PDB file of C-alpha atoms and ligand atoms in Angstrom:
ATOM      1  CA  UNK V   1      80.682 -38.626 -87.390  1.00  0.00           C
ATOM      2  CA  UNK V   2      83.458 -36.418 -86.035  1.00  0.00           C
ATOM      3  CA  UNK V   3      82.383 -33.073 -87.340  1.00  0.00           C
ATOM      4  CA  UNK V   4      85.112 -31.313 -85.327  1.00  0.00           C
ATOM      5  CA  UNK V   5      87.727 -32.515 -87.804  1.00  0.00           C
ATOM      6  CA  UNK V   6      86.004 -30.999 -90.809  1.00  0.00           C
ATOM      7  CA  UNK V   7      85.544 -27.416 -91.853  1.00  0.00           C
ATOM      8  CA  UNK V   8      81.886 -27.108 -92.871  1.00  0.00           C
ATOM      9  CA  UNK V   9      82.895 -25.863 -96.297  1.00  0.00           C
ATOM     10  CA  UNK V  10      85.079 -28.900 -96.961  1.00  0.00           C
ATOM     11  CA  UNK V  11      82.558 -31.435 -95.727  1.00  0.00           C
ATOM     12  CA  UNK V  12      81.559 -33.728 -98.565  1.00  0.00           C
ATOM     13  CA  UNK V  13      77.845 -33.399 -99.073  1.00  0.00           C
ATOM     14  CA  UNK V  14      76.978 -36.505-101.066  1.00  0.00           C
ATOM     15  CA  UNK V  15      73.616 -34.869-101.695  1.00  0.00           C
ATOM     16  CA  UNK V  16      72.210 -34.999-105.186  1.00  0.00           C
ATOM     17  CA  UNK V  17      69.974 -32.260-106.557  1.00  0.00           C
ATOM     18  CA  UNK V  18      67.107 -33.228-108.838  1.00  0.00           C
ATOM     19  CA  UNK V  19      65.630 -30.387-110.853  1.00  0.00           C
ATOM     20  CA  UNK V  20      62.046 -29.760-109.810  1.00  0.00           C
ATOM     21  CA  UNK V  21      59.037 -28.547-111.737  1.00  0.00           C
ATOM     22  CA  UNK V  22      56.767 -26.347-109.666  1.00  0.00           C
ATOM     23  CA  UNK V  23      53.681 -24.165-109.888  1.00  0.00           C
ATOM     24  CA  UNK V  24      53.532 -20.756-108.192  1.00  0.00           C
ATOM     25  CA  UNK V  25      51.078 -17.849-107.991  1.00  0.00           C
ATOM     26  CA  UNK V  26      52.274 -14.243-107.751  1.00  0.00           C
ATOM     27  CA  UNK V  27      50.677 -12.598-104.665  1.00  0.00           C
ATOM     28  CA  UNK V  28      49.235  -9.637-106.573  1.00  0.00           C
ATOM     29  CA  UNK V  29      46.035  -9.754-104.533  1.00  0.00           C
ATOM     30  CA  UNK V  30      47.570 -10.919-101.261  1.00  0.00           C
ATOM     31  CA  UNK V  31      46.202  -9.504 -98.031  1.00  0.00           C
ATOM     32  CA  UNK V  32      44.779 -10.824 -94.781  1.00  0.00           C
ATOM     33  CA  UNK V  33      41.054 -10.045 -94.803  1.00  0.00           C
ATOM     34  CA  UNK V  34      39.735 -13.074 -92.901  1.00  0.00           C
ATOM     35  CA  UNK V  35      41.037 -15.422 -90.227  1.00  0.00           C
ATOM     36  CA  UNK V  36      41.155 -19.163 -90.883  1.00  0.00           C
ATOM     37  CA  UNK V  37      44.354 -19.951 -88.985  1.00  0.00           C
ATOM     38  CA  UNK V  38      45.943 -18.500 -85.831  1.00  0.00           C
ATOM     39  CA  UNK V  39      48.633 -16.654 -87.801  1.00  0.00           C
ATOM     40  CA  UNK V  40      46.096 -14.409 -89.525  1.00  0.00           C
ATOM     41  CA  UNK V  41      45.125 -11.060 -87.958  1.00  0.00           C
ATOM     42  CA  UNK V  42      42.883  -9.118 -90.346  1.00  0.00           C
ATOM     43  CA  UNK V  43      43.373  -5.868 -88.384  1.00  0.00           C
ATOM     44  CA  UNK V  44      47.160  -5.977 -88.913  1.00  0.00           C
ATOM     45  CA  UNK V  45      48.004  -4.170 -92.146  1.00  0.00           C
ATOM     46  CA  UNK V  46      49.706  -6.067 -94.967  1.00  0.00           C
ATOM     47  CA  UNK V  47      51.956  -4.694 -97.685  1.00  0.00           C
ATOM     48  CA  UNK V  48      51.053  -6.342-100.970  1.00  0.00           C
ATOM     49  CA  UNK V  49      53.957  -4.773-102.860  1.00  0.00           C
ATOM     50  CA  UNK V  50      56.395  -6.129-100.283  1.00  0.00           C
ATOM     51  CA  UNK V  51      54.743  -9.545-100.465  1.00  0.00           C
ATOM     52  CA  UNK V  52      55.285  -9.504-104.233  1.00  0.00           C
ATOM     53  CA  UNK V  53      58.953  -8.496-103.843  1.00  0.00           C
ATOM     54  CA  UNK V  54      59.593 -11.227-101.289  1.00  0.00           C
ATOM     55  CA  UNK V  55      57.825 -13.774-103.484  1.00  0.00           C
ATOM     56  CA  UNK V  56      59.897 -12.626-106.499  1.00  0.00           C
ATOM     57  CA  UNK V  57      63.015 -13.499-104.504  1.00  0.00           C
ATOM     58  CA  UNK V  58      61.727 -17.053-103.962  1.00  0.00           C
ATOM     59  CA  UNK V  59      60.897 -17.262-107.664  1.00  0.00           C
ATOM     60  CA  UNK V  60      64.417 -16.078-108.547  1.00  0.00           C
ATOM     61  CA  UNK V  61      66.012 -18.663-106.228  1.00  0.00           C
ATOM     62  CA  UNK V  62      64.048 -21.466-107.880  1.00  0.00           C
ATOM     63  CA  UNK V  63      65.026 -20.244-111.347  1.00  0.00           C
ATOM     64  CA  UNK V  64      68.674 -20.031-110.270  1.00  0.00           C
ATOM     65  CA  UNK V  65      68.447 -23.633-109.033  1.00  0.00           C
ATOM     66  CA  UNK V  66      67.341 -24.575-112.535  1.00  0.00           C
ATOM     67  CA  UNK V  67      63.744 -25.351-111.611  1.00  0.00           C
ATOM     68  CA  UNK V  68      61.001 -25.228-114.236  1.00  0.00           C
ATOM     69  CA  UNK V  69      58.592 -22.732-112.685  1.00  0.00           C
ATOM     70  CA  UNK V  70      55.038 -22.435-113.980  1.00  0.00           C
ATOM     71  CA  UNK V  71      52.685 -19.639-112.995  1.00  0.00           C
ATOM     72  CA  UNK V  72      48.939 -19.624-112.491  1.00  0.00           C
ATOM     73  CA  UNK V  73      47.166 -16.267-112.827  1.00  0.00           C
ATOM     74  CA  UNK V  74      46.175 -14.752-109.481  1.00  0.00           C
ATOM     75  CA  UNK V  75      42.469 -13.974-109.142  1.00  0.00           C
ATOM     76  CA  UNK V  76      41.204 -10.788-107.447  1.00  0.00           C
ATOM     77  CA  UNK V  77      39.337 -11.556-104.231  1.00  0.00           C
ATOM     78  CA  UNK V  78      41.346 -14.730-103.542  1.00  0.00           C
ATOM     79  CA  UNK V  79      44.143 -13.386-101.323  1.00  0.00           C
ATOM     80  CA  UNK V  80      45.345 -16.862-100.281  1.00  0.00           C
ATOM     81  CA  UNK V  81      45.816 -18.082-103.846  1.00  0.00           C
ATOM     82  CA  UNK V  82      49.548 -17.377-103.470  1.00  0.00           C
ATOM     83  CA  UNK V  83      49.718 -20.556-101.359  1.00  0.00           C
ATOM     84  CA  UNK V  84      49.860 -22.764-104.442  1.00  0.00           C
ATOM     85  CA  UNK V  85      50.686 -25.891-102.440  1.00  0.00           C
ATOM     86  CA  UNK V  86      47.020 -26.035-101.497  1.00  0.00           C
ATOM     87  CA  UNK V  87      45.883 -26.041-105.136  1.00  0.00           C
ATOM     88  CA  UNK V  88      46.153 -29.810-105.552  1.00  0.00           C
ATOM     89  CA  UNK V  89      48.378 -32.860-105.259  1.00  0.00           C
ATOM     90  CA  UNK V  90      50.105 -33.830-108.488  1.00  0.00           C
ATOM     91  CA  UNK V  91      51.759 -37.191-109.118  1.00  0.00           C
ATOM     92  CA  UNK V  92      52.038 -39.490-112.169  1.00  0.00           C
ATOM     93  CA  UNK V  93      50.598 -36.666-114.306  1.00  0.00           C
ATOM     94  CA  UNK V  94      47.369 -36.886-112.285  1.00  0.00           C
ATOM     95  CA  UNK V  95      46.243 -33.726-110.506  1.00  0.00           C
ATOM     96  CA  UNK V  96      44.028 -34.509-107.545  1.00  0.00           C
ATOM     97  CA  UNK V  97      42.030 -31.323-107.135  1.00  0.00           C
ATOM     98  CA  UNK V  98      41.620 -29.411-103.896  1.00  0.00           C
ATOM     99  CA  UNK V  99      38.335 -28.952-102.073  1.00  0.00           C
ATOM    100  CA  UNK V 100      38.880 -26.276 -99.465  1.00  0.00           C
ATOM    101  CA  UNK V 101      37.421 -26.443 -96.005  1.00  0.00           C
ATOM    102  CA  UNK V 102      36.680 -22.722 -95.646  1.00  0.00           C
ATOM    103  CA  UNK V 103      34.307 -20.878 -97.967  1.00  0.00           C
ATOM    104  CA  UNK V 104      36.825 -18.051 -98.431  1.00  0.00           C
ATOM    105  CA  UNK V 105      39.177 -20.330-100.342  1.00  0.00           C
ATOM    106  CA  UNK V 106      36.710 -22.644-102.079  1.00  0.00           C
ATOM    107  CA  UNK V 107      36.850 -20.895-105.496  1.00  0.00           C
ATOM    108  CA  UNK V 108      40.572 -21.682-105.653  1.00  0.00           C
ATOM    109  CA  UNK V 109      39.829 -25.402-106.173  1.00  0.00           C
ATOM    110  CA  UNK V 110      38.250 -25.022-109.647  1.00  0.00           C
ATOM    111  CA  UNK V 111      40.749 -22.296-110.602  1.00  0.00           C
ATOM    112  CA  UNK V 112      43.697 -24.618-110.034  1.00  0.00           C
ATOM    113  CA  UNK V 113      41.913 -27.555-111.694  1.00  0.00           C
ATOM    114  CA  UNK V 114      41.379 -25.386-114.763  1.00  0.00           C
ATOM    115  CA  UNK V 115      45.119 -24.672-114.874  1.00  0.00           C
ATOM    116  CA  UNK V 116      45.961 -28.381-114.536  1.00  0.00           C
ATOM    117  CA  UNK V 117      43.597 -29.274-117.401  1.00  0.00           C
ATOM    118  CA  UNK V 118      44.934 -26.533-119.651  1.00  0.00           C
ATOM    119  CA  UNK V 119      48.461 -27.765-118.992  1.00  0.00           C
ATOM    120  CA  UNK V 120      47.978 -31.407-119.838  1.00  0.00           C
ATOM    121  CA  UNK V 121      47.334 -33.033-116.485  1.00  0.00           C
ATOM    122  CA  UNK V 122      44.580 -35.576-115.881  1.00  0.00           C
ATOM    123  CA  UNK V 123      42.385 -33.942-113.294  1.00  0.00           C
ATOM    124  CA  UNK V 124      40.722 -36.012-110.589  1.00  0.00           C
ATOM    125  CA  UNK V 125      37.817 -34.072-109.094  1.00  0.00           C
ATOM    126  CA  UNK V 126      37.957 -34.552-105.325  1.00  0.00           C
ATOM    127  CA  UNK V 127      35.079 -36.187-103.457  1.00  0.00           C
ATOM    128  CA  UNK V 128      36.415 -35.118-100.063  1.00  0.00           C
ATOM    129  CA  UNK V 129      37.664 -31.949 -98.433  1.00  0.00           C
ATOM    130  CA  UNK V 130      41.408 -31.713 -98.945  1.00  0.00           C
ATOM    131  CA  UNK V 131      43.957 -28.934 -99.284  1.00  0.00           C
ATOM    132  CA  UNK V 132      46.390 -30.499-101.718  1.00  0.00           C
ATOM    133  CA  UNK V 133      50.088 -30.636-101.063  1.00  0.00           C
ATOM    134  CA  UNK V 134      49.528 -28.680 -97.885  1.00  0.00           C
ATOM    135  CA  UNK V 135      48.456 -32.015 -96.413  1.00  0.00           C
ATOM    136  CA  UNK V 136      49.932 -34.618 -98.817  1.00  0.00           C
ATOM    137  CA  UNK V 137      53.671 -35.143 -99.053  1.00  0.00           C
ATOM    138  CA  UNK V 138      55.368 -37.810-101.163  1.00  0.00           C
ATOM    139  CA  UNK V 139      58.352 -39.464 -99.464  1.00  0.00           C
ATOM    140  CA  UNK V 140      59.762 -42.472-101.255  1.00  0.00           C
ATOM    141  CA  UNK V 141      56.771 -44.592-102.286  1.00  0.00           C
ATOM    142  CA  UNK V 142      54.624 -43.425 -99.406  1.00  0.00           C
ATOM    143  CA  UNK V 143      52.295 -40.462 -99.267  1.00  0.00           C
ATOM    144  CA  UNK V 144      52.287 -38.810 -95.840  1.00  0.00           C
ATOM    145  CA  UNK V 145      48.812 -37.399 -95.275  1.00  0.00           C
ATOM    146  CA  UNK V 146      47.765 -34.824 -92.701  1.00  0.00           C
ATOM    147  CA  UNK V 147      44.409 -34.447 -91.020  1.00  0.00           C
ATOM    148  CA  UNK V 148      43.040 -32.815 -87.896  1.00  0.00           C
ATOM    149  CA  UNK V 149      42.493 -29.266 -89.114  1.00  0.00           C
ATOM    150  CA  UNK V 150      41.957 -29.123 -92.871  1.00  0.00           C
ATOM    151  CA  UNK V 151      42.004 -32.222 -95.089  1.00  0.00           C
ATOM    152  CA  UNK V 152      39.317 -34.759 -94.116  1.00  0.00           C
ATOM    153  CA  UNK V 153      40.446 -38.244 -93.157  1.00  0.00           C
ATOM    154  CA  UNK V 154      38.335 -39.633 -96.022  1.00  0.00           C
ATOM    155  CA  UNK V 155      40.530 -37.823 -98.534  1.00  0.00           C
ATOM    156  CA  UNK V 156      43.417 -40.078 -97.499  1.00  0.00           C
ATOM    157  CA  UNK V 157      41.666 -43.214 -98.771  1.00  0.00           C
ATOM    158  CA  UNK V 158      40.717 -41.355-101.919  1.00  0.00           C
ATOM    159  CA  UNK V 159      44.377 -40.489-102.554  1.00  0.00           C
ATOM    160  CA  UNK V 160      45.503 -44.066-101.819  1.00  0.00           C
ATOM    161  CA  UNK V 161      43.059 -45.448-104.399  1.00  0.00           C
ATOM    162  CA  UNK V 162      43.757 -42.763-106.979  1.00  0.00           C
ATOM    163  CA  UNK V 163      47.544 -43.099-106.950  1.00  0.00           C
ATOM    164  CA  UNK V 164      47.824 -46.752-105.884  1.00  0.00           C
ATOM    165  CA  UNK V 165      50.281 -45.764-103.180  1.00  0.00           C
ATOM    166  CA  UNK V 166      50.487 -46.410 -99.481  1.00  0.00           C
ATOM    167  CA  UNK V 167      49.120 -43.460 -97.514  1.00  0.00           C
ATOM    168  CA  UNK V 168      50.234 -42.870 -93.944  1.00  0.00           C
ATOM    169  CA  UNK V 169      47.721 -40.832 -91.965  1.00  0.00           C
ATOM    170  CA  UNK V 170      49.237 -38.312 -89.544  1.00  0.00           C
ATOM    171  CA  UNK V 171      47.072 -36.360 -87.133  1.00  0.00           C
ATOM    172  CA  UNK V 172      47.980 -32.750 -86.420  1.00  0.00           C
ATOM    173  CA  UNK V 173      47.103 -31.415 -82.974  1.00  0.00           C
ATOM    174  CA  UNK V 174      48.576 -27.893 -82.729  1.00  0.00           C
ATOM    175  CA  UNK V 175      46.450 -25.206 -84.437  1.00  0.00           C
ATOM    176  CA  UNK V 176      49.578 -23.208 -85.365  1.00  0.00           C
ATOM    177  CA  UNK V 177      50.682 -26.168 -87.502  1.00  0.00           C
ATOM    178  CA  UNK V 178      47.408 -26.818 -89.268  1.00  0.00           C
ATOM    179  CA  UNK V 179      48.760 -28.160 -92.569  1.00  0.00           C
ATOM    180  CA  UNK V 180      51.181 -31.082 -92.759  1.00  0.00           C
ATOM    181  CA  UNK V 181      53.702 -28.956 -94.664  1.00  0.00           C
ATOM    182  CA  UNK V 182      54.025 -26.636 -91.660  1.00  0.00           C
ATOM    183  CA  UNK V 183      55.125 -29.566 -89.467  1.00  0.00           C
ATOM    184  CA  UNK V 184      57.158 -31.785 -91.829  1.00  0.00           C
ATOM    185  CA  UNK V 185      59.804 -30.933 -94.400  1.00  0.00           C
ATOM    186  CA  UNK V 186      60.677 -33.495 -97.054  1.00  0.00           C
ATOM    187  CA  UNK V 187      64.418 -33.147 -97.538  1.00  0.00           C
ATOM    188  CA  UNK V 188      64.932 -36.126 -99.824  1.00  0.00           C
ATOM    189  CA  UNK V 189      62.022 -38.093-101.307  1.00  0.00           C
ATOM    190  CA  UNK V 190      64.275 -40.543-103.201  1.00  0.00           C
ATOM    191  CA  UNK V 191      63.169 -44.135-102.477  1.00  0.00           C
ATOM    192  CA  UNK V 192      65.828 -45.756-100.303  1.00  0.00           C
ATOM    193  CA  UNK V 193      67.286 -42.402 -99.264  1.00  0.00           C
ATOM    194  CA  UNK V 194      64.203 -40.841 -97.686  1.00  0.00           C
ATOM    195  CA  UNK V 195      64.961 -37.974 -95.342  1.00  0.00           C
ATOM    196  CA  UNK V 196      62.603 -35.664 -93.479  1.00  0.00           C
ATOM    197  CA  UNK V 197      62.571 -33.088 -90.700  1.00  0.00           C
ATOM    198  CA  UNK V 198      59.620 -32.545 -88.394  1.00  0.00           C
ATOM    199  CA  UNK V 199      58.223 -31.007 -85.219  1.00  0.00           C
ATOM    200  CA  UNK V 200      57.155 -33.865 -82.913  1.00  0.00           C
ATOM    201  CA  UNK V 201      54.780 -31.783 -80.788  1.00  0.00           C
ATOM    202  CA  UNK V 202      52.653 -30.965 -83.834  1.00  0.00           C
ATOM    203  CA  UNK V 203      51.412 -34.589 -83.901  1.00  0.00           C
ATOM    204  CA  UNK V 204      49.356 -36.875 -81.696  1.00  0.00           C
ATOM    205  CA  UNK V 205      51.108 -39.770 -79.937  1.00  0.00           C
ATOM    206  CA  UNK V 206      50.223 -42.410 -82.534  1.00  0.00           C
ATOM    207  CA  UNK V 207      51.487 -40.247 -85.393  1.00  0.00           C
ATOM    208  CA  UNK V 208      54.698 -39.451 -83.521  1.00  0.00           C
ATOM    209  CA  UNK V 209      55.281 -43.173 -82.982  1.00  0.00           C
ATOM    210  CA  UNK V 210      54.681 -43.855 -86.677  1.00  0.00           C
ATOM    211  CA  UNK V 211      57.135 -41.127 -87.687  1.00  0.00           C
ATOM    212  CA  UNK V 212      59.773 -42.387 -85.250  1.00  0.00           C
ATOM    213  CA  UNK V 213      59.433 -45.948 -86.536  1.00  0.00           C
ATOM    214  CA  UNK V 214      59.669 -44.966 -90.185  1.00  0.00           C
ATOM    215  CA  UNK V 215      62.165 -42.148 -89.999  1.00  0.00           C
ATOM    216  CA  UNK V 216      64.444 -42.912 -87.041  1.00  0.00           C
ATOM    217  CA  UNK V 217      67.136 -40.552 -88.375  1.00  0.00           C
ATOM    218  CA  UNK V 218      64.850 -37.610 -89.074  1.00  0.00           C
ATOM    219  CA  UNK V 219      65.883 -34.100 -88.074  1.00  0.00           C
ATOM    220  CA  UNK V 220      63.786 -32.888 -85.147  1.00  0.00           C
ATOM    221  CA  UNK V 221      63.494 -29.120 -85.234  1.00  0.00           C
ATOM    222  CA  UNK V 222      63.213 -26.702 -82.330  1.00  0.00           C
ATOM    223  CA  UNK V 223      60.041 -24.865 -81.382  1.00  0.00           C
ATOM    224  CA  UNK V 224      61.766 -21.592 -82.338  1.00  0.00           C
ATOM    225  CA  UNK V 225      62.504 -22.730 -85.875  1.00  0.00           C
ATOM    226  CA  UNK V 226      59.039 -24.196 -86.312  1.00  0.00           C
ATOM    227  CA  UNK V 227      57.491 -20.954 -85.052  1.00  0.00           C
ATOM    228  CA  UNK V 228      58.889 -19.052 -88.037  1.00  0.00           C
ATOM    229  CA  UNK V 229      57.588 -21.823 -90.323  1.00  0.00           C
ATOM    230  CA  UNK V 230      61.117 -23.113 -90.839  1.00  0.00           C
ATOM    231  CA  UNK V 231      59.782 -26.545 -91.778  1.00  0.00           C
ATOM    232  CA  UNK V 232      57.707 -25.006 -94.518  1.00  0.00           C
ATOM    233  CA  UNK V 233      60.626 -25.406 -96.885  1.00  0.00           C
ATOM    234  CA  UNK V 234      61.358 -26.844-100.312  1.00  0.00           C
ATOM    235  CA  UNK V 235      64.242 -29.176-101.136  1.00  0.00           C
ATOM    236  CA  UNK V 236      65.631 -30.485-104.417  1.00  0.00           C
ATOM    237  CA  UNK V 237      67.552 -33.166-102.545  1.00  0.00           C
ATOM    238  CA  UNK V 238      70.626 -30.985-102.005  1.00  0.00           C
ATOM    239  CA  UNK V 239      69.499 -27.357-101.805  1.00  0.00           C
ATOM    240  CA  UNK V 240      66.844 -26.574 -99.231  1.00  0.00           C
ATOM    241  CA  UNK V 241      65.056 -23.242 -99.479  1.00  0.00           C
ATOM    242  CA  UNK V 242      64.004 -22.229 -95.963  1.00  0.00           C
ATOM    243  CA  UNK V 243      62.850 -19.247 -93.923  1.00  0.00           C
ATOM    244  CA  UNK V 244      66.011 -17.228 -93.254  1.00  0.00           C
ATOM    245  CA  UNK V 245      64.943 -16.798 -89.623  1.00  0.00           C
ATOM    246  CA  UNK V 246      65.129 -20.559 -88.998  1.00  0.00           C
ATOM    247  CA  UNK V 247      68.810 -20.417 -88.059  1.00  0.00           C
ATOM    248  CA  UNK V 248      68.876 -23.595 -85.955  1.00  0.00           C
ATOM    249  CA  UNK V 249      67.308 -25.605 -88.769  1.00  0.00           C
ATOM    250  CA  UNK V 250      69.813 -24.014 -91.139  1.00  0.00           C
ATOM    251  CA  UNK V 251      72.641 -25.381 -88.991  1.00  0.00           C
ATOM    252  CA  UNK V 252      71.054 -28.839 -88.769  1.00  0.00           C
ATOM    253  CA  UNK V 253      70.750 -28.944 -92.554  1.00  0.00           C
ATOM    254  CA  UNK V 254      74.385 -27.954 -93.053  1.00  0.00           C
ATOM    255  CA  UNK V 255      75.513 -30.664 -90.645  1.00  0.00           C
ATOM    256  CA  UNK V 256      73.750 -33.201 -92.858  1.00  0.00           C
ATOM    257  CA  UNK V 257      75.364 -31.994 -96.034  1.00  0.00           C
ATOM    258  CA  UNK V 258      72.472 -29.961 -97.380  1.00  0.00           C
ATOM    259  CA  UNK V 259      72.854 -26.455 -98.724  1.00  0.00           C
ATOM    260  CA  UNK V 260      70.251 -24.295 -96.980  1.00  0.00           C
ATOM    261  CA  UNK V 261      69.183 -21.156 -98.835  1.00  0.00           C
ATOM    262  CA  UNK V 262      67.391 -18.579 -96.686  1.00  0.00           C
ATOM    263  CA  UNK V 263      64.575 -16.385 -97.932  1.00  0.00           C
ATOM    264  CA  UNK V 264      62.509 -13.782 -96.064  1.00  0.00           C
ATOM    265  CA  UNK V 265      58.773 -14.200 -96.672  1.00  0.00           C
ATOM    266  CA  UNK V 266      57.676 -12.176 -93.617  1.00  0.00           C
ATOM    267  CA  UNK V 267      54.605 -10.736 -95.395  1.00  0.00           C
ATOM    268  CA  UNK V 268      53.352 -14.150 -96.452  1.00  0.00           C
ATOM    269  CA  UNK V 269      53.884 -15.375 -92.896  1.00  0.00           C
ATOM    270  CA  UNK V 270      51.074 -12.965 -91.925  1.00  0.00           C
ATOM    271  CA  UNK V 271      48.739 -15.277 -93.828  1.00  0.00           C
ATOM    272  CA  UNK V 272      50.188 -18.328 -92.114  1.00  0.00           C
ATOM    273  CA  UNK V 273      52.343 -19.548 -94.991  1.00  0.00           C
ATOM    274  CA  UNK V 274      55.973 -19.813 -96.015  1.00  0.00           C
ATOM    275  CA  UNK V 275      58.228 -21.219 -98.707  1.00  0.00           C
ATOM    276  CA  UNK V 276      56.509 -24.565 -99.213  1.00  0.00           C
ATOM    277  CA  UNK V 277      53.018 -23.079 -99.137  1.00  0.00           C
ATOM    278  CA  UNK V 278      53.989 -20.969-102.158  1.00  0.00           C
ATOM    279  CA  UNK V 279      55.205 -24.040-104.042  1.00  0.00           C
ATOM    280  CA  UNK V 280      53.258 -26.879-105.656  1.00  0.00           C
ATOM    281  CA  UNK V 281      55.379 -29.641-107.126  1.00  0.00           C
ATOM    282  CA  UNK V 282      54.299 -30.916-110.538  1.00  0.00           C
ATOM    283  CA  UNK V 283      55.258 -34.560-111.126  1.00  0.00           C
ATOM    284  CA  UNK V 284      54.533 -35.758-114.659  1.00  0.00           C
TER     285      UNK V 284
HETATM  286  N1  LIG B   1      45.959 -18.500 -95.158  1.00  0.00           N
HETATM  287  C1  LIG B   1      46.141 -19.804 -95.742  1.00  0.00           C
HETATM  288  C2  LIG B   1      45.184 -20.795 -95.088  1.00  0.00           C
HETATM  289  O1  LIG B   1      44.966 -20.682 -93.905  1.00  0.00           O
HETATM  290  C3  LIG B   1      47.547 -20.271 -95.614  1.00  0.00           C
HETATM  291  C4  LIG B   1      47.837 -21.553 -96.327  1.00  0.00           C
HETATM  292  C5  LIG B   1      49.222 -22.073 -96.116  1.00  0.00           C
HETATM  293  N2  LIG B   1      49.494 -23.143 -96.987  1.00  0.00           N
HETATM  294  C6  LIG B   1      50.161 -24.259 -96.661  1.00  0.00           C
HETATM  295  N3  LIG B   1      50.436 -25.101 -97.601  1.00  0.00           N
HETATM  296  N4  LIG B   1      50.466 -24.537 -95.422  1.00  0.00           N
HETATM  297  O2  LIG B   1      44.644 -21.664 -95.728  1.00  0.00           O
END
């Protein structure tokens, strides 16, 4: 492709947006009071009001994109509940519940399952430790599944049986990228047009080889962009909401005909989460 001949603004995108339905949780009780990932420093002060304002901006962007946004009530004493992606994995109207690895987050599992039940989803109680869409990403007909830090390997088989889909296990090796959604961004999940971006060094050699074989055209992001959780983004197939500080990733997305939309979630980054962590996709 000879990009030199085209002004970016006149480049045909060919990307098709599909309206998403998502679940979010307002960070009314957000703070960092414990440390379960390397991003968290309980002695560094957090600004809950700022976290709420930044989150409201993400919420507004989704509404402007035409998304159907549902909200689950935040619960006092569960500061990480804002990271709704971890609340479950929802596909075919089935909500596979989360079972958190660390005690601090364990009450979130039942809280999210209660919301799924009250909102018409069939809830599958999990038998294995898993942190929902933080570690399970649907791409085409395959579910990419992370392990190494949080979700147990056994949860992958459970998900394969429950949804009758192929599950590809990917092993994370860098503690800074402890959930799969910190190391892979799904840009287009449409079967036949699958497109992802990822950080190779976040994976062991076998997982890297599997990703290369399956997604030879994937965007590989820089360490700098990954270090601001640039991959922790949410795409509707055409618009990709990303950390505004991930400027290299922003450029890569534009070159591929996506429309990147930057948002600053610096407060939520103090808890080790970004755009995608705040977003759980609901697939009926
Ligand atoms: N403090 C949270 C934890 O360590 C952050 C979760 C981020 N969520 C995500 N989907 N990556 O569990």
